Coordinates of C-alpha atoms in Angstrom, one line a residue:
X1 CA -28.6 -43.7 -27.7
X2 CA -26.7 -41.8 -24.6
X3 CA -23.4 -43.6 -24.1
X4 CA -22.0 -41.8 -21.7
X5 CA -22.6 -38.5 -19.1
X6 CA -21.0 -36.7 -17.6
X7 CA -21.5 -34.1 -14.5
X8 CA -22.1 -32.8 -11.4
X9 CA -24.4 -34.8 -8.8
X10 CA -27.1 -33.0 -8.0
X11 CA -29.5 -35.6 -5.8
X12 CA -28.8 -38.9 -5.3
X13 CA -32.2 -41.7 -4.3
X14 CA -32.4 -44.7 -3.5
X15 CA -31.8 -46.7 -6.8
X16 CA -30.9 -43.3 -9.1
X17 CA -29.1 -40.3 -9.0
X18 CA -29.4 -37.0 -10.8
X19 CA -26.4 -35.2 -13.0
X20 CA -26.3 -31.9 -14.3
X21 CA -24.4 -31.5 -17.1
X22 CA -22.3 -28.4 -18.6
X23 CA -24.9 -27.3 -20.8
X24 CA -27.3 -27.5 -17.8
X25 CA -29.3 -30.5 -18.8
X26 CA -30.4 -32.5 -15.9
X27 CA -30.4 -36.6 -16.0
X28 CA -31.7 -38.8 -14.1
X29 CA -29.6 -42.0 -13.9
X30 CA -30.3 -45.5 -12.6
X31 CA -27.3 -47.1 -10.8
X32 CA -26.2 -50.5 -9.6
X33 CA -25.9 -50.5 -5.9
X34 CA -22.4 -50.3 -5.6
X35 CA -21.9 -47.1 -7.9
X36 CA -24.4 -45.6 -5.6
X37 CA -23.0 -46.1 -2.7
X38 CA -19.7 -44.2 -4.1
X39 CA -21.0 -41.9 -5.4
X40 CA -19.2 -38.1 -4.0
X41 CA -21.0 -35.6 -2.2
X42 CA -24.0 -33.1 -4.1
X43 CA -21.5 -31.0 -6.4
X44 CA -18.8 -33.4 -7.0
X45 CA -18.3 -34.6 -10.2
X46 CA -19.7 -38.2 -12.1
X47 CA -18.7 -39.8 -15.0
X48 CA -20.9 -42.6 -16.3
X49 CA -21.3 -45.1 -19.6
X50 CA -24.8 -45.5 -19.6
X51 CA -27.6 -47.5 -21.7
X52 CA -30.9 -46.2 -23.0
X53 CA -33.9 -48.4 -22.6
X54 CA -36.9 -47.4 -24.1
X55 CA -40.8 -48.5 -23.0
X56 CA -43.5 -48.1 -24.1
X57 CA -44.5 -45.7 -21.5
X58 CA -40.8 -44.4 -20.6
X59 CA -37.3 -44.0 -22.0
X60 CA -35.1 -44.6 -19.3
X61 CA -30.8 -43.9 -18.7
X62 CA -28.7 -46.8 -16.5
X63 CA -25.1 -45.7 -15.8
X64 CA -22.5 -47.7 -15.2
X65 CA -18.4 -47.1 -13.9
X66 CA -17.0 -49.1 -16.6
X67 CA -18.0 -49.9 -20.3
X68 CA -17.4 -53.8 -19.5
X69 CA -20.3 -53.3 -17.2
X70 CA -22.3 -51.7 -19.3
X71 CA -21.8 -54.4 -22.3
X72 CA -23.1 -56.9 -19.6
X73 CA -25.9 -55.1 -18.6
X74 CA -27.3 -55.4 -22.4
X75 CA -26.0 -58.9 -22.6
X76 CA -28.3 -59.6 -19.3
X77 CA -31.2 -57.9 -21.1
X78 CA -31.1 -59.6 -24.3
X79 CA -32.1 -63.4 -22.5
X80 CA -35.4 -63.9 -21.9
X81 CA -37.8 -62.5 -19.3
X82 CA -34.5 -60.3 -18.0
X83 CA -35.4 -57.0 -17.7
X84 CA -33.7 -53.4 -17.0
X85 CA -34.4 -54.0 -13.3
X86 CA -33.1 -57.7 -13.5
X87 CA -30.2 -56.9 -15.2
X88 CA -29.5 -54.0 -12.9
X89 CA -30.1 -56.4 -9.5
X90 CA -27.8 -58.9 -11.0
X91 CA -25.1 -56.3 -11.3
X92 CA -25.7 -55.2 -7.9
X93 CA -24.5 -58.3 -6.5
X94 CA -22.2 -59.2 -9.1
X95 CA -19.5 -57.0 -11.3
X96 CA -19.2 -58.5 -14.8
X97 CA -15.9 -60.9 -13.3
X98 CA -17.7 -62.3 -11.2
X99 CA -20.1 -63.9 -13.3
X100 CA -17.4 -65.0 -15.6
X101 CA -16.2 -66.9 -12.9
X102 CA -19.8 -68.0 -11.9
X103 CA -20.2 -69.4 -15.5
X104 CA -17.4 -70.9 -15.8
X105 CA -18.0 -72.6 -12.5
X106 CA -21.4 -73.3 -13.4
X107 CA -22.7 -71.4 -10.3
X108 CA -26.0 -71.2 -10.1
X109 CA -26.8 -71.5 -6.4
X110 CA -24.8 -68.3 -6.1
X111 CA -27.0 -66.3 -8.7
X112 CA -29.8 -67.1 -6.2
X113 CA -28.5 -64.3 -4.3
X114 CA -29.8 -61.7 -6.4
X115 CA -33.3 -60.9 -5.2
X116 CA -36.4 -62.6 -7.4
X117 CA -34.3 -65.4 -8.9
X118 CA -35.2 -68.7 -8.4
X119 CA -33.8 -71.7 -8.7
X120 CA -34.8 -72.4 -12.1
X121 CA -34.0 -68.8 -13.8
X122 CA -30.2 -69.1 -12.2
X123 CA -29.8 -72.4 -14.0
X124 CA -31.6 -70.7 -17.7
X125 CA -29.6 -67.6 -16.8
X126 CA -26.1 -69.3 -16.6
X127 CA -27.2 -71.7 -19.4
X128 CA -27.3 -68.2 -21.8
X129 CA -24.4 -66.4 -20.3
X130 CA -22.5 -69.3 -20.9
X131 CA -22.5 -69.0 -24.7
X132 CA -23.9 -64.9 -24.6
X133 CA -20.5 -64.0 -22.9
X134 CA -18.7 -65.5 -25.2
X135 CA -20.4 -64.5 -28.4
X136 CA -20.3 -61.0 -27.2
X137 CA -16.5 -61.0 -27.3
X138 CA -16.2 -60.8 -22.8
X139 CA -13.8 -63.2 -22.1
X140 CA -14.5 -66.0 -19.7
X141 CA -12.3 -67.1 -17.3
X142 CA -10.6 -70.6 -17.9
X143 CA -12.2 -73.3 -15.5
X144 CA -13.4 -76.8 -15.1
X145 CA -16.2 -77.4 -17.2
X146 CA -19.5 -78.2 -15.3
X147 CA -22.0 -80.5 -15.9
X148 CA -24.6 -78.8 -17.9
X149 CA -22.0 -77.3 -20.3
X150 CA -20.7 -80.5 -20.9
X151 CA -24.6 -81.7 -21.3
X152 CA -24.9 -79.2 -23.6
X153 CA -21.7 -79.6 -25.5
X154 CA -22.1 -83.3 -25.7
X155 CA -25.4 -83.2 -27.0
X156 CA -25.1 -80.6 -29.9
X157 CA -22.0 -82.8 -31.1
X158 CA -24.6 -85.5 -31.2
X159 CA -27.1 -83.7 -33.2
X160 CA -25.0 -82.5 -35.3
X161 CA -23.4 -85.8 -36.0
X162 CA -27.2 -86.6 -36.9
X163 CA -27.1 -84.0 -39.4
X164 CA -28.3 -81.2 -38.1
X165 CA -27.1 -77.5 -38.1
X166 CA -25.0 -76.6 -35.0
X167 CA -26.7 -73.2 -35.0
X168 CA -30.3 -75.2 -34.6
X169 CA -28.9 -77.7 -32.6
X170 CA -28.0 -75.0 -29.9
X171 CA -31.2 -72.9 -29.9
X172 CA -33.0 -76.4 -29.2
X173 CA -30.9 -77.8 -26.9
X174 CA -30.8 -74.6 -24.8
X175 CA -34.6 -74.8 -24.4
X176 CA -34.5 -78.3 -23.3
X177 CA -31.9 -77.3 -20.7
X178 CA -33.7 -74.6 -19.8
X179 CA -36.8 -76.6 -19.2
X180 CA -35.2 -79.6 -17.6
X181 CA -31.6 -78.7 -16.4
X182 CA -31.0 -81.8 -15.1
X183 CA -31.5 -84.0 -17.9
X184 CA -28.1 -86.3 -19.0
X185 CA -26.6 -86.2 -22.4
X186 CA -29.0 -88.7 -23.3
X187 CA -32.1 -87.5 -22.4
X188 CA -31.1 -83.9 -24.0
X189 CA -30.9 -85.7 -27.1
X190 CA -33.9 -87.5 -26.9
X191 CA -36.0 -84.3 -25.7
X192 CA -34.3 -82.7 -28.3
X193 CA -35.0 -84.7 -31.3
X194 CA -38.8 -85.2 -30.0
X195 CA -38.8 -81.1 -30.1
X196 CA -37.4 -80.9 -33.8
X197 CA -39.9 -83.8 -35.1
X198 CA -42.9 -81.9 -33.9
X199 CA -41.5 -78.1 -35.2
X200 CA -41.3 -80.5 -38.6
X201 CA -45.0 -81.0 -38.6

């Protein structure tokens, strides 16, 4: 995988720019919108941590100024249905602070800012950052704990207190969320445990 490039820009577009490096190897390089827009003049020098995403009909470089940004980008990619171009609209509007703050505020009217996500997606988007963040080693900001995170909290400790494993009380629980984010510790639990009978059958 590239990591990281480094050279001098050669044409800049509309969502990418091109580098040419020492060796004369050109790159072309997607960009959040705010690294575009500072990016110098043709000839002036770039230096980028970038990500390599491979398709099935392309292998594609996104650069980023910092390698916090870059960590968040594959954290944003690795929750469901969040693509490259997702993960690169999300960073668009937000650097990597800012949606430590939005989790830990439980924010998810503001993550309908970024263009093609809903309502629903902010809510399973925060509901995976909340713990992905974390498990990644990015540290959250301290803040008042909102109310799906206690939801969520509240109704693992039950399950587990049933007997199950915290690990499969999570992955369970975050579905139910997902699917009905405003369910109360209650009816978590009860979706829940209705979810774990029938993957029992």
């Amino acid at each position: 995988m590239i990591a990281y490039v480094e050279g001098r820009l050669l044409e800049a577009g509309e969502n990418s720019c091109v580098l040419v490096t020492a060796g004369g190897v050109g790159y072309e390089v997607y960009l959040p919108g705010h690294t575009l827009s500072h990016l110098p003049g043709k000839g002036g020098e770039v230096r980028l941590f970038t990500c390599t995403v491979v398709r099935e009909d392309a292998l594609e470089l996104f650069g980023f100024d910092t390698w916090d940004e870059r960590e968040t980008f594959l954290i944003l990619t690795s929750i469901n249905r969040v693509g490259s171009r997702t993960a690169m609209a999300v960073l668009t509007v937000f650097r990597p602070d800012d949606l430590r703050r939005l989790t830990a505020e439980e924010d998810a009217l503001s993550l309908t800012r970024v263009p093609g996500i809903g309502k629903k997606t902010a809510q399973q988007l925060l509901l995976e950052l909340k713990y992905k963040l974390k498990q990644d080693g990015l540290p959250a900001p301290a803040g008042k704990p909102g109310r799906a995170g206690g939801v969520l909290a509240d109704a693992v400790a039950g399950l587990v207190n049933l007997g199950y494993e915290e690990d499969d009380a999570v992955a369970v629980l975050k579905k139910v969320l997902a699917d009905e984010p405003d369910l109360d510790v209650g009816g978590a639990l009860r979706a829940a445990l209705k979810a774990l009978a029938r993957a029992r059958q």
